[in-house]
Short mmCIF file of C-alpha atoms in Angstrom, two decimals:
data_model
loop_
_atom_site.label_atom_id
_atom_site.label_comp_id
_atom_site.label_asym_id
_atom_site.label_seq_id
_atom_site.Cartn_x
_atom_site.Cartn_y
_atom_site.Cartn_z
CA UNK A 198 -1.54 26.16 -17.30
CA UNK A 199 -2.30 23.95 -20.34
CA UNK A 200 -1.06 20.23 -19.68
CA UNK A 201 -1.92 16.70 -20.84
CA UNK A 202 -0.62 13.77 -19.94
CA UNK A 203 3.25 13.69 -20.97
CA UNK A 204 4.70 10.62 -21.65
CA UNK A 205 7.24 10.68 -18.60
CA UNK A 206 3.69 9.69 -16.74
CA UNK A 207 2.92 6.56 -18.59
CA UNK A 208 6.63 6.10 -18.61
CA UNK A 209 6.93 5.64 -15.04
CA UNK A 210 3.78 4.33 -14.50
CA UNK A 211 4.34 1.06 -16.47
CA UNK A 212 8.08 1.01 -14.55
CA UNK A 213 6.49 1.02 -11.25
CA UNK A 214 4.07 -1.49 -12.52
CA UNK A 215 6.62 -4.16 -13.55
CA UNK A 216 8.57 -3.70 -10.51
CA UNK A 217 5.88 -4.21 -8.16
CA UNK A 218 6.02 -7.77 -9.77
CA UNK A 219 9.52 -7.89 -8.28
CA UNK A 220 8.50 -10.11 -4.56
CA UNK A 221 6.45 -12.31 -6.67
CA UNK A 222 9.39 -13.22 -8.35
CA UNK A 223 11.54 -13.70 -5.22
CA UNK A 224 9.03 -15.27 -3.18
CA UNK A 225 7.96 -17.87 -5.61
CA UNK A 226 11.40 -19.42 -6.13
CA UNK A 227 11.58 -20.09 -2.48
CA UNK A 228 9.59 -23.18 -2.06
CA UNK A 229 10.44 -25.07 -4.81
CA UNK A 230 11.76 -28.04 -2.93
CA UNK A 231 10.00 -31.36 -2.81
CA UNK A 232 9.15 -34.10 -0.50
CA UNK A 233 8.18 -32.61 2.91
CA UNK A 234 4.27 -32.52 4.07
CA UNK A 235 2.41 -29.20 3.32
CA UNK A 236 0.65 -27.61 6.34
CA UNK A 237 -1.43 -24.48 6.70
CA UNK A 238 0.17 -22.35 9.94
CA UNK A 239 -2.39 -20.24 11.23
CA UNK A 240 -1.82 -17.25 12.78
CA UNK A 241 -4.43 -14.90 14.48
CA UNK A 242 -2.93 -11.13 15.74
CA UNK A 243 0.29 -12.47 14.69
CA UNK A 244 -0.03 -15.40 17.40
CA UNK A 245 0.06 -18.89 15.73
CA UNK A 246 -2.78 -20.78 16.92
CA UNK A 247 -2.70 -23.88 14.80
CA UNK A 248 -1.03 -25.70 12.50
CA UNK A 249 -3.26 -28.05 10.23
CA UNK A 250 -1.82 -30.59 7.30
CA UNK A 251 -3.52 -30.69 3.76
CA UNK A 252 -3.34 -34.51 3.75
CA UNK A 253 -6.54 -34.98 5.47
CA UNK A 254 -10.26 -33.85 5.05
CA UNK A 255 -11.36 -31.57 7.67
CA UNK A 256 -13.22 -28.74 8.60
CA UNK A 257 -12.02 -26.52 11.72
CA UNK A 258 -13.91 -23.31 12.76
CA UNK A 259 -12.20 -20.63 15.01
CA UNK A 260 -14.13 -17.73 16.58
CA UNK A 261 -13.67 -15.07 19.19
CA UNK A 262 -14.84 -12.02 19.85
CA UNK A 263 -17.08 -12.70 17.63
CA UNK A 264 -14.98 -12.92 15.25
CA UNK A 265 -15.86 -16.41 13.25
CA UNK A 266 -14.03 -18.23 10.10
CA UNK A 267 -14.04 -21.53 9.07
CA UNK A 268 -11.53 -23.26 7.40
CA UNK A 269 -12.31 -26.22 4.67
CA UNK A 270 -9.55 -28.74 4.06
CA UNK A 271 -10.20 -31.51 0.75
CA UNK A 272 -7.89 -32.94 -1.76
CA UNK A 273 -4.80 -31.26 -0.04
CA UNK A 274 -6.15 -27.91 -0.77
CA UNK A 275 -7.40 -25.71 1.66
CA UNK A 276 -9.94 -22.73 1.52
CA UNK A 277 -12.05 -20.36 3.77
CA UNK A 278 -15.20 -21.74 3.85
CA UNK A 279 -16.76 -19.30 5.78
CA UNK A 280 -16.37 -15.84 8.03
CA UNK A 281 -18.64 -13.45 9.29
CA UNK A 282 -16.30 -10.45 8.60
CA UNK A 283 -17.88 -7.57 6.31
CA UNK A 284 -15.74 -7.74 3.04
CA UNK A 285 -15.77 -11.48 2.52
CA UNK A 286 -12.47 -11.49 0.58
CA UNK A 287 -10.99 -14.22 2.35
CA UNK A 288 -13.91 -16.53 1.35
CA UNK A 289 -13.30 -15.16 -2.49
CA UNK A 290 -10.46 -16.22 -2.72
CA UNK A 291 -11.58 -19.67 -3.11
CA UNK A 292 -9.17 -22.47 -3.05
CA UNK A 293 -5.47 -22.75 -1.70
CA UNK A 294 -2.48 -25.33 -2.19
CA UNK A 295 0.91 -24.54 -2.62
CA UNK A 296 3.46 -23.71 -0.43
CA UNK A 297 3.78 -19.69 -0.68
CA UNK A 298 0.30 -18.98 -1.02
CA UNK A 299 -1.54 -16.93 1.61
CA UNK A 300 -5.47 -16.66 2.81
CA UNK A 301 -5.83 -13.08 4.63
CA UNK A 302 -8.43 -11.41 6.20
CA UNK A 303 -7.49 -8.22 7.37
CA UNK A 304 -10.79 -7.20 9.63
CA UNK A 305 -10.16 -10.68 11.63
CA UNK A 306 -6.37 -9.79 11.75
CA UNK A 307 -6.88 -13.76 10.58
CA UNK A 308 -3.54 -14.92 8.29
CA UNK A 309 -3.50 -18.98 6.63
CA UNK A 310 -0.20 -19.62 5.50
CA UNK A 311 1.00 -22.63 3.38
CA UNK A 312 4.23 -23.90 4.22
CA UNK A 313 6.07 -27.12 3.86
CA UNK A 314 7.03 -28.58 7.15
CA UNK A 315 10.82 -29.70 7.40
CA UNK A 316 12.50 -27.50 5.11
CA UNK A 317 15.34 -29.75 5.96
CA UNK A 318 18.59 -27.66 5.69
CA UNK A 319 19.91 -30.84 4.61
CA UNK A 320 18.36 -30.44 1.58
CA UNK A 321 19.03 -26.99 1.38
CA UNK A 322 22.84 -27.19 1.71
CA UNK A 323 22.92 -29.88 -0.66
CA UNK A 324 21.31 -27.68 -2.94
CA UNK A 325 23.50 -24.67 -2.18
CA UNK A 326 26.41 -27.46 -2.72
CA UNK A 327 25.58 -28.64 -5.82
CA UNK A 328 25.56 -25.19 -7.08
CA UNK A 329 28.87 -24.21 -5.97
CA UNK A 330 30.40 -27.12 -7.26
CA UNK A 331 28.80 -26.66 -11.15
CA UNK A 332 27.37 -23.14 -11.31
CA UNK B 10 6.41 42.49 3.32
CA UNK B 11 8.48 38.83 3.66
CA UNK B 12 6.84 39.02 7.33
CA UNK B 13 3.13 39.21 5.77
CA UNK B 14 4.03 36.43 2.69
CA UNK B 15 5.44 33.98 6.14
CA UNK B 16 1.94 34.89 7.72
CA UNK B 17 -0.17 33.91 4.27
CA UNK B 18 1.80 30.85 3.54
CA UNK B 19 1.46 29.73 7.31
CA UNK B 20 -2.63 30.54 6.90
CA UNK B 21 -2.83 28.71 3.99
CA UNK B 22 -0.67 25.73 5.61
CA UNK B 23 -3.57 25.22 8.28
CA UNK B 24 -6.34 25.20 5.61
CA UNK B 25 -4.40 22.64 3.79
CA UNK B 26 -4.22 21.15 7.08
CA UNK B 27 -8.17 21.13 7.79
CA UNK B 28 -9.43 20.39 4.42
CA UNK B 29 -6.86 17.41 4.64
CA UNK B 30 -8.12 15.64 8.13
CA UNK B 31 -11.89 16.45 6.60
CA UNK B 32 -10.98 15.07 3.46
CA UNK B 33 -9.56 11.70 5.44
CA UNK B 34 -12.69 11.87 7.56
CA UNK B 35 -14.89 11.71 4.61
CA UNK B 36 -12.84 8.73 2.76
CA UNK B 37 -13.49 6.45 5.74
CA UNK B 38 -17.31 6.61 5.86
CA UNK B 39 -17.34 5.58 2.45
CA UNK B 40 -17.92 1.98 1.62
CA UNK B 41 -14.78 -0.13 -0.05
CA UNK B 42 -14.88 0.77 -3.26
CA UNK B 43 -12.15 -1.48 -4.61
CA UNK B 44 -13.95 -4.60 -2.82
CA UNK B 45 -11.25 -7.05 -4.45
CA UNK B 46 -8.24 -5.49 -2.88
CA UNK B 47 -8.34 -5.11 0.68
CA UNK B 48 -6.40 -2.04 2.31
CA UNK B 49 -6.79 -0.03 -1.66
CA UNK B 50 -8.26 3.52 -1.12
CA UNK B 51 -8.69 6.09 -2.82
CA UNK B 52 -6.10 8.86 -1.25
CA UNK B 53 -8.37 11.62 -1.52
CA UNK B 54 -5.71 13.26 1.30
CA UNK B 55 -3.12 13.26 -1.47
CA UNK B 56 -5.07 15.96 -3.19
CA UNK B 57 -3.62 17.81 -0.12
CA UNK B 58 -0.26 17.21 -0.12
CA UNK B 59 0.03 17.46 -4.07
CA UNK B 60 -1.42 20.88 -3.54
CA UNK B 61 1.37 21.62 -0.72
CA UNK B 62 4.13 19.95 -3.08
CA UNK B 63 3.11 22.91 -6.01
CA UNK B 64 2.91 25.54 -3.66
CA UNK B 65 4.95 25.48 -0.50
CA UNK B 66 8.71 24.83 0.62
CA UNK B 67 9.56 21.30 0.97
CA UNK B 68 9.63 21.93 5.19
CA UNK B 69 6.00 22.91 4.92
CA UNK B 70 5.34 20.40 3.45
CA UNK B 71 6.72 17.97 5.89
CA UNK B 72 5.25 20.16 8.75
CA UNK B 73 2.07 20.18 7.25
CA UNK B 74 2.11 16.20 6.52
CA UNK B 75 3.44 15.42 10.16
CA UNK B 76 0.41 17.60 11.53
CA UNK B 77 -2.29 15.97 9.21
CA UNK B 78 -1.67 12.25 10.35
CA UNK B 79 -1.23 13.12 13.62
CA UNK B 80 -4.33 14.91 13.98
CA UNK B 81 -6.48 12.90 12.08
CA UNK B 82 -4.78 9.64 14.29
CA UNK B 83 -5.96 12.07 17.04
CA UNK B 84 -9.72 12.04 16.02
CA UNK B 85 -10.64 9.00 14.85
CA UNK B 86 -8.45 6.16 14.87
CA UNK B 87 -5.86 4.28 16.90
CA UNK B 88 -2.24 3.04 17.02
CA UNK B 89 -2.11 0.74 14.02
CA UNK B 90 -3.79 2.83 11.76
CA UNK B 91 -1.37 5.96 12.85
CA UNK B 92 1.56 4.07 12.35
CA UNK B 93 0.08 2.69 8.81
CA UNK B 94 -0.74 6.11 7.77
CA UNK B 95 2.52 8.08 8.61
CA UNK B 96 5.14 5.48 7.00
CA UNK B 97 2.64 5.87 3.58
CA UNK B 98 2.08 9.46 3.90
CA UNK B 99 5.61 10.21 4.25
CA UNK B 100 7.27 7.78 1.64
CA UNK B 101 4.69 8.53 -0.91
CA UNK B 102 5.98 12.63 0.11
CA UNK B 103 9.48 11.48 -0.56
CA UNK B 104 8.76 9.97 -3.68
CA UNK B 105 6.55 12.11 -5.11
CA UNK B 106 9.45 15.21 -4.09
CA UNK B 107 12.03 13.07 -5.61
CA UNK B 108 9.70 12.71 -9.03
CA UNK B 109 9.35 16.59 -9.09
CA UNK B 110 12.51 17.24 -10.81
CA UNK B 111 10.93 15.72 -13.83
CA UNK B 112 7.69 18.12 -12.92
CA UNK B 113 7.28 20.66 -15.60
CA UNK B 114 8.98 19.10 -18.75
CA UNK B 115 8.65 15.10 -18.43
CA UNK B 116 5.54 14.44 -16.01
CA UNK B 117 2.57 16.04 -15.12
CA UNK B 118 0.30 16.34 -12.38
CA UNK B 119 -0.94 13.40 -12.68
CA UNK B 120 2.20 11.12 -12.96
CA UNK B 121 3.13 12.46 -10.01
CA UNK B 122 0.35 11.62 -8.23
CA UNK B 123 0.29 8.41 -9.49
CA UNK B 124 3.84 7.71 -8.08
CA UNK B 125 2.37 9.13 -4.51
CA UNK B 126 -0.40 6.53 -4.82
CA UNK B 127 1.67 3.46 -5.44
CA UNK B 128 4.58 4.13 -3.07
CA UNK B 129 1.74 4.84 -0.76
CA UNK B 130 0.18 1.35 -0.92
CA UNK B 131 3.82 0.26 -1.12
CA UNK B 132 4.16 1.57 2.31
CA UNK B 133 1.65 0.20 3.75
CA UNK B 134 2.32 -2.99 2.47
CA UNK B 135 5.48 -2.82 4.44
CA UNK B 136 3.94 -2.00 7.27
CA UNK B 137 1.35 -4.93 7.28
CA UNK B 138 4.21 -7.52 6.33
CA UNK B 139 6.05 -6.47 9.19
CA UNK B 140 3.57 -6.83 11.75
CA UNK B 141 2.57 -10.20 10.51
CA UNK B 142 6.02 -10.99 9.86
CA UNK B 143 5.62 -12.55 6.79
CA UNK B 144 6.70 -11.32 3.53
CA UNK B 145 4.45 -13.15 1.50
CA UNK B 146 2.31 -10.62 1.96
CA UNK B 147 3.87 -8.32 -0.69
CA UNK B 148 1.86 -10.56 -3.26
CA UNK B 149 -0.31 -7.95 -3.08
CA UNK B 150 1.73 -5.62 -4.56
CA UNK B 151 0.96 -5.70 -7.97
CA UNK B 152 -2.94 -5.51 -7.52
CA UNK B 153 -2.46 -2.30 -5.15
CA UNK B 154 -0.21 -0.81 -7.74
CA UNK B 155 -2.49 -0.77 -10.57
CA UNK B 156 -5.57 0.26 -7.62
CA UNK B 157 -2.74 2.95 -7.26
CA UNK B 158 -2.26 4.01 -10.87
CA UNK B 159 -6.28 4.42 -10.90
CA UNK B 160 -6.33 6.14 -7.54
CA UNK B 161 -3.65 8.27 -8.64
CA UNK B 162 -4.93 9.48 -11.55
CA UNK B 163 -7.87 10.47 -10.09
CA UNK B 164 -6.44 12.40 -7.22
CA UNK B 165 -4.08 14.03 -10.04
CA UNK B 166 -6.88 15.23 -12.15
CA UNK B 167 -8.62 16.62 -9.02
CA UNK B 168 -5.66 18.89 -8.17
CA UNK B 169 -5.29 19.35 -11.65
CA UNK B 170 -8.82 21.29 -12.08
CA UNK B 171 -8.07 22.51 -8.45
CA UNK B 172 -5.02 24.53 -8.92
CA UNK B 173 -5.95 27.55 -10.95
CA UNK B 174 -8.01 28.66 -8.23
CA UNK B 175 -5.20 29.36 -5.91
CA UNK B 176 -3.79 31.75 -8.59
CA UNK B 177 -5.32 34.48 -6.40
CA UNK B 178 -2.62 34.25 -3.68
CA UNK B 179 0.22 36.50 -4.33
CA UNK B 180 2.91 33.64 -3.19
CA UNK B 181 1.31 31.00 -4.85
CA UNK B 182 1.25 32.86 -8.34
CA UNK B 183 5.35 33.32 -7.86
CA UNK B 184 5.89 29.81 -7.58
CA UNK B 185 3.36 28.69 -10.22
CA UNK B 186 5.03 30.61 -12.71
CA UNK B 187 8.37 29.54 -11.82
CA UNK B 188 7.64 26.16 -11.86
CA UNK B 189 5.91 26.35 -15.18
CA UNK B 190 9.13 27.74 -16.87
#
């Protein structure tokens, strides 16, 4: 039963690697469209409780249960300023801007999303238009 | 004589069994060790089911899976963390059985294991963006893959050092040597 590592393992290792980079990819080309107001939807137990835009400084605490976290808005960024839950990673995660990006904390079942409001399917089909017409 | 080999392989499916739920039971009182990615563990249950992989049929194997999150849901934990474990316990089974063909010439142990532990995280992954219904939670992926590689590798060099000792069963030496061929 002698055995090392064979190089299948590193083979597939670094192949599972670069595709796990594959829904960066995808997600990241989504929002790429301009000109619509960024707001952070936030959603607690997969119920949206409030929407809040990154144009203006505030501060906004939500707690149940318990459960507390505080949201910091400044300079159209937004971050968690603090939460009482036991692994802090939503608080390291520091600051947050663009549309895409994500603030989790999994023991609060808390989620921040960015997203752009009016993703104006306007814009979008003139978009998909202008492709069809010179790909 | 086939009768007595069913019994010893069905004996040895229920201690794979036990030492699997105790082996879960154990990973949850310990603190997160990978603080930076939440939802990373370690897998120490995979031990378990790499063990079954080398030494059972494949229908033991999903038997014995099957029974191991169920019971385990059963003693301490509830519906979301049942339904997280079984869709990562079975596609990281799938996986790792589909890797196996590569087993004794191209991979080892421990690649194996190291697929288990990514398409593990993978699955749960899936899970979580699906209950939060937003896929932008797959941005994770990367970071849980490489806390899956290192997981992995772990758990493969643990039933690496582990095997030999199961040499003593009559059934298990059969397929050991086959498989080494």
């Amino acid at each position: 039963m002698k055995q090392k590592i064979k190089i299948g393992d590193i083979l597939v290792a670094a192949l599972l690697l670069i595709l796990s980079f594959i829904p960066f990819y995808f997600l990241k080309n989504h929002n790429k469209t301009n000109n619509s107001q960024i707001i952070a939807v936030i959603k607690v137990n997969n119920h949206q409780i409030k929407e809040i835009p990154l144009n203006q400084d505030t501060t906004w605490t939500y707690s149940k249960n318990g459960h507390s976290n505080t949201l910091q808005v400044k300079n159209n960024k937004i971050r968690m300023l603090e939460a009482n839950c036991k692994d802090q990673v939503c608080v390291r995660e520091g600051w947050k801007k663009a549309a895409g990006q994500t603030i989790v904390c999994l023991p609060h079942k808390f989620l921040v999303e960015i997203k752009q409001t009016n993703p104006t399917h306007k814009n979008k089909k003139m978009n998909f238009d202008h492709t069809l017409v010179n790909p | 004589m086939t009768n007595k080999q069913d019994l010893r392989q069905t004996v040895f499916l229920g201690i794979l069994c036990a030492q699997g739920i105790i082996l879960g039971i154990v990973e949850q009182s310990f603190p997160p060790i990978f603080a930076f990615a939440p939802g990373a563990k370690i897998g120490l249950t995979n031990i378990v089911t790499m063990i079954a992989l080398l030494t059972l049929p494949f229908n033991d194997c999903i038997i014995l899976t099957f029974l191991r999150v169920t019971l385990s849901a059963l003693i301490s934990g509830t519906l979301s963390t049942f339904i997280y474990a079984f869709l990562g316990a079975f596609l990281s089974l799938f996986a790792m059985k589909l890797f196996m063909i590569f087993y004794p010439r191209f991979m080892s142990i421990i690649g194996i294991s190291i697929v288990g532990g990514i398409i593990h995280n993978l699955g749960q992954l899936i899970i979580a963006s699906i209950v939060a219904q937003s896929w932008y939670i797959m941005l994770y992926l990367p970071v849980l893959a490489v806390m899956g590689i290192i997981s992995g590798f772990m758990v493969g060099a643990a039933s690496y050092y582990f095997l030999p000792y199961l040499n003593t069963f009559s059934f298990v030496k059969n397929k050991l040597f086959t498989s080494e061929r």
